[in-house]
Amino acid sequence: MLTREETNRVALLQGTLDLLILRILVFGPQHGQGIAHAIQLNSEDVLLVDHGALYPALQRLEAQEWISAEWGLLSNNRKARFYTLTASA
Amino acid sequence: MMFRRRRPQSDFSEELQAHLALEADRLRATGLSEDQAQRAARRNLGNLTISGERFYESSRWLWLAQFTEDARHALRRLRKTPAFTITAILTLALGIGATTAIFTLVHAVLLKSLPVSKPEQLYRVGKELHCCVWISFSQENGFSIFSYNLYQHLRDNTQGFEELAAFQADGTFLGVRREHSANAAETYFGEFVSGNYFAMFGVSAYTGRALTMADDQAGAPPAAIMSYRVWQQKYGLDPSVIGGVFNINDKPFTIVGVAPPSFYGDTLRSMPPDFFLPLETEPLVKVDSSMLRQAGTHWLDIIGRVPPGANVRSMEAHMRVELQQWLRSHVGEMDANDRLILPKQTLYLSPGGAGITSMREAYEDWLKILMTVAGFVLLIVCANVANLMLVRGMERRQQTSLCMALGARPMRLVRQALTESVVLSLLGGGAGIGIAFAGTRLILHFAFATMTAVPISASPSVPVLLFAFGISLLTGVGFGIVPSWMASRVDPVEALRGSHRTTRHTGSLPRKTLVILQAALSLVLLSASGLLTEALRNLEHQNFGFAQDRRIVVNIDPVLAGYKPEQLESLYRRVHDSLASIPGVSSVSACLYSPQSGDSWNELIYMAGRPAPGRTEENVSWIDRVTPGYFETIGNPIVNGRPITEDDTSGSRHVAVINEAFARRFFKNEEPIGKHFGTSDMKYAGDYEIVGVAKDARYLTYNLDKPVEPFFFVPASQATVYLKPADALTEVRSHFLHDVVVLARPGAKLGEEQIRRALAAVDPNMPVMRMQSLSQQVSSSFGQQRLIAQLTSLFGILALVLASIGLYGVTAYTVGSRTNEIGVRMALGADRVRVVALILRGAVVLIAFGLLLGVPLTLAAGRFLGSQLYGINQSDPLIISGAILVLALSALIAALIPAFKASSISPMQALRAE
């Protein structure tokens, strides 16, 4: 059973992660792995985001129409899903 | 919009795969080997299953997926406990079915618009119900019924209506025979309508064409529209009917079209018109009793279609001015009274989408009562099923606490339990629709037993189905909310403990509350049915002032058979002689209308030697016209003077017999015999000489709780020549006597066939409209009251049974959970009587609380019933204590069964059972 404090902590964490993602995307479209890596770099390796946790956050932001996503190709011909800030973000 | 966002799971996995590849690329670049990079990438991504799960939960349609899951689960569980499921569904079906049945009627009678195009554009001129003929130049509360002349004036001078149509306020019986048919004329119900009637309603013919203004001209070839019902039932949809010639009251009419099946005319009534005839053919059909050319005879309703955006208020103002103009042009025909109040005459426009709402007015009160009663039953049903659900929840505590211990969220458990309730109530609702259909048909059958075709369908329509669905959902949530909330309050630790050892009776409070509520509501319903039944009994067993036994009333219509006024006296003599010659007939008499027949005529009374009366109710008396021997035949004693006899002929002085109420009203303590009075105008005040006073007899079918009103009876053989055309016409019409009363000798058995044969011997073409015993006629006046009383009683019994089951359930459950304790008590020396008393005490307390709550509710219900109780005491202590007694008795029985079961517990077994 979830207690009250736990619920709050999860909410806080989610908000922070969202903000981190949005900050990265200010510099231009980026894919999930790139965002994860950027967060890690930006915080000088202090913040080690579990990459798996990143995707539900991206999913949520996309649902809220803060970011949009599109499949694209990298220079090395690998496929990736690129996220871009929308006008409403 | 909602679907755009839904992203397939595969797309998401693909993104994760792409992530892994990119991450591995990056790690390889930092110098890791291929294998190491792959593994590190996967490690960094974390738990893939959790990510997938989170993705799934973020779906907007999750609740739906979970709902279908819960619903499937609920169905599976319901299947596993068939006894519970069937009981619950049956109980729910009864409650929902009863409510839906009543709602079907409420919807049809009170809420529905006419089945015509854009009913919201229709406006009726007038707001009162003023059926059916009004002869005067003034109408209280605004003109609501109109003469043909006044209608034409309004139609031709009012701007703004697309169409303004007029139609007869009631219908007309017609003798109809297809041309060249070998059969005799049959009786149908017809209505005279203006040529633009169908155009105004926006209704086109089902086949053929509708009536037009061209049909409604003097001299136009007579045309008529047939109802779909007659076309189907009588003529088997024969296409040759259209364009065929039918003799209506012996005048040839061409059927130009058939009305659509759903169209029942302008008024929802128990007998919709079979034929629609143009107004201009009324003189042709009605001959001597035609009203069309009488400017002061009002017999038409008016409805008009207003285009969207029109200013109805300003149209109303215009029409008021026109009314005044018209009245002023008829000042010469008015009497002094009408002239005096002429400036006050006005009219109102009211919404006409529902047509003329006579049924609405007649049934509104009792439908409201029935709807309330049905609502109460539904509440009791909810309480009962909630109780069952609570027991079920108790039995599942172990499982629920295990679910909680394994991490199920409370919200999810509540939702699951609630879904089960809703599934159950929807199943109950489905069964309830069937019950509602049967119930509505039954009610319609009893309510309108004597009627030919009520245009109310028992089959569920879309609004009714929606209502049933909504009420089922509401019921499901209503009875499910407490049990499902209780389900979430289970302590996970309980799963680990032997819950049988706990002494807390968790959840017994809501269950007890429900039983108290049920008992209270049952008391209300039982008292209400007691009060209504008593009121009905009082009505039926009152002193009517006439005898009912051995009397048969035959309703005939000489107008249909084409009789002229001057032929009537000999007709009634022949009818009398033919019927009197049947063996076993003691006497025969005819009257304009018999007691409790539903018909009534009245007149303003002008007293000789007194000033002209004001047009108020105190100066009005009811009038009936009778043949000699009438008072003996109907069993109405003459208390003073003499009855009407063979000696009162057309040549002798005009006489009248009055009733006691007439004598009281107009003569106070004076001797009425020998006094004179008249009708129509002061110059006729000496017309009738009073020769006798009859005991008060109840003729009217309404105001049954009020004293009998003044009546006077005049001989069929005498007629007064009035100067005013309208009064002259009324005088002629009143000589067409409709009811023939046949009195059988004691012990004689009169067959209906004998009477029909005797009448056919007089004139085979004279239709017999109706034949019934006088006691049947009297009791059918109480049909409405009887139906309410019976339905309320039925609902009351249902409530009583449900409440008893509820109490039984609670008591039995208590016994079950206290088996141990009872065993210990008995082992320690408690005897059976004590155990029974122990269990009963709990039940008695519940019922006592229920009664405590129920009595004030019952008193309030008595006030709510108010006028339906016809003057009996709204809080009759005898009836209420009777209801209390019945409730207490059945509660006692319900509690005794488990109590005895408890007392037969063997202490040894009880202790071993653990």
Short mmCIF file of N, CA and C in Angstrom, two decimals, chain B residues 531 856-867 869 874-875:
data_model
loop_
_atom_site.label_atom_id
_atom_site.label_comp_id
_atom_site.label_asym_id
_atom_site.label_seq_id
_atom_site.Cartn_x
_atom_site.Cartn_y
_atom_site.Cartn_z
N LEU B 531 -54.74 3.48 3.04
CA LEU B 531 -55.54 4.70 2.92
C LEU B 531 -56.28 4.74 1.59
N PRO B 856 -43.49 9.28 10.96
CA PRO B 856 -43.55 10.65 10.41
C PRO B 856 -43.58 10.67 8.89
N LEU B 857 -42.83 9.75 8.26
CA LEU B 857 -42.86 9.67 6.79
C LEU B 857 -44.26 9.33 6.30
N THR B 858 -44.93 8.43 7.03
CA THR B 858 -46.28 8.02 6.65
C THR B 858 -47.24 9.20 6.74
N LEU B 859 -47.10 9.98 7.81
CA LEU B 859 -47.98 11.15 7.96
C LEU B 859 -47.76 12.12 6.80
N ALA B 860 -46.48 12.27 6.42
CA ALA B 860 -46.18 13.15 5.29
C ALA B 860 -46.79 12.58 4.01
N ALA B 861 -46.72 11.25 3.86
CA ALA B 861 -47.27 10.62 2.66
C ALA B 861 -48.77 10.83 2.58
N GLY B 862 -49.44 10.77 3.72
CA GLY B 862 -50.89 11.00 3.76
C GLY B 862 -51.24 12.37 3.23
N ARG B 863 -50.44 13.37 3.61
CA ARG B 863 -50.68 14.72 3.11
C ARG B 863 -50.44 14.79 1.60
N PHE B 864 -49.40 14.04 1.16
CA PHE B 864 -49.07 14.02 -0.27
C PHE B 864 -50.23 13.43 -1.08
N LEU B 865 -50.85 12.40 -0.53
CA LEU B 865 -51.97 11.78 -1.24
C LEU B 865 -53.17 12.73 -1.29
N GLY B 866 -53.32 13.49 -0.24
CA GLY B 866 -54.32 14.57 -0.16
C GLY B 866 -55.64 14.28 -0.84
N SER B 867 -55.83 14.90 -2.01
CA SER B 867 -57.15 14.90 -2.64
C SER B 867 -57.55 13.51 -3.12
N LEU B 869 -57.64 10.99 -1.48
CA LEU B 869 -58.22 10.22 -0.37
C LEU B 869 -59.69 10.53 -0.16
N GLN B 874 -56.41 11.69 6.62
CA GLN B 874 -55.10 11.41 6.02
C GLN B 874 -54.19 10.63 6.96
N SER B 875 -54.45 10.77 8.26
CA SER B 875 -53.60 10.04 9.21
C SER B 875 -54.49 9.14 10.06
#
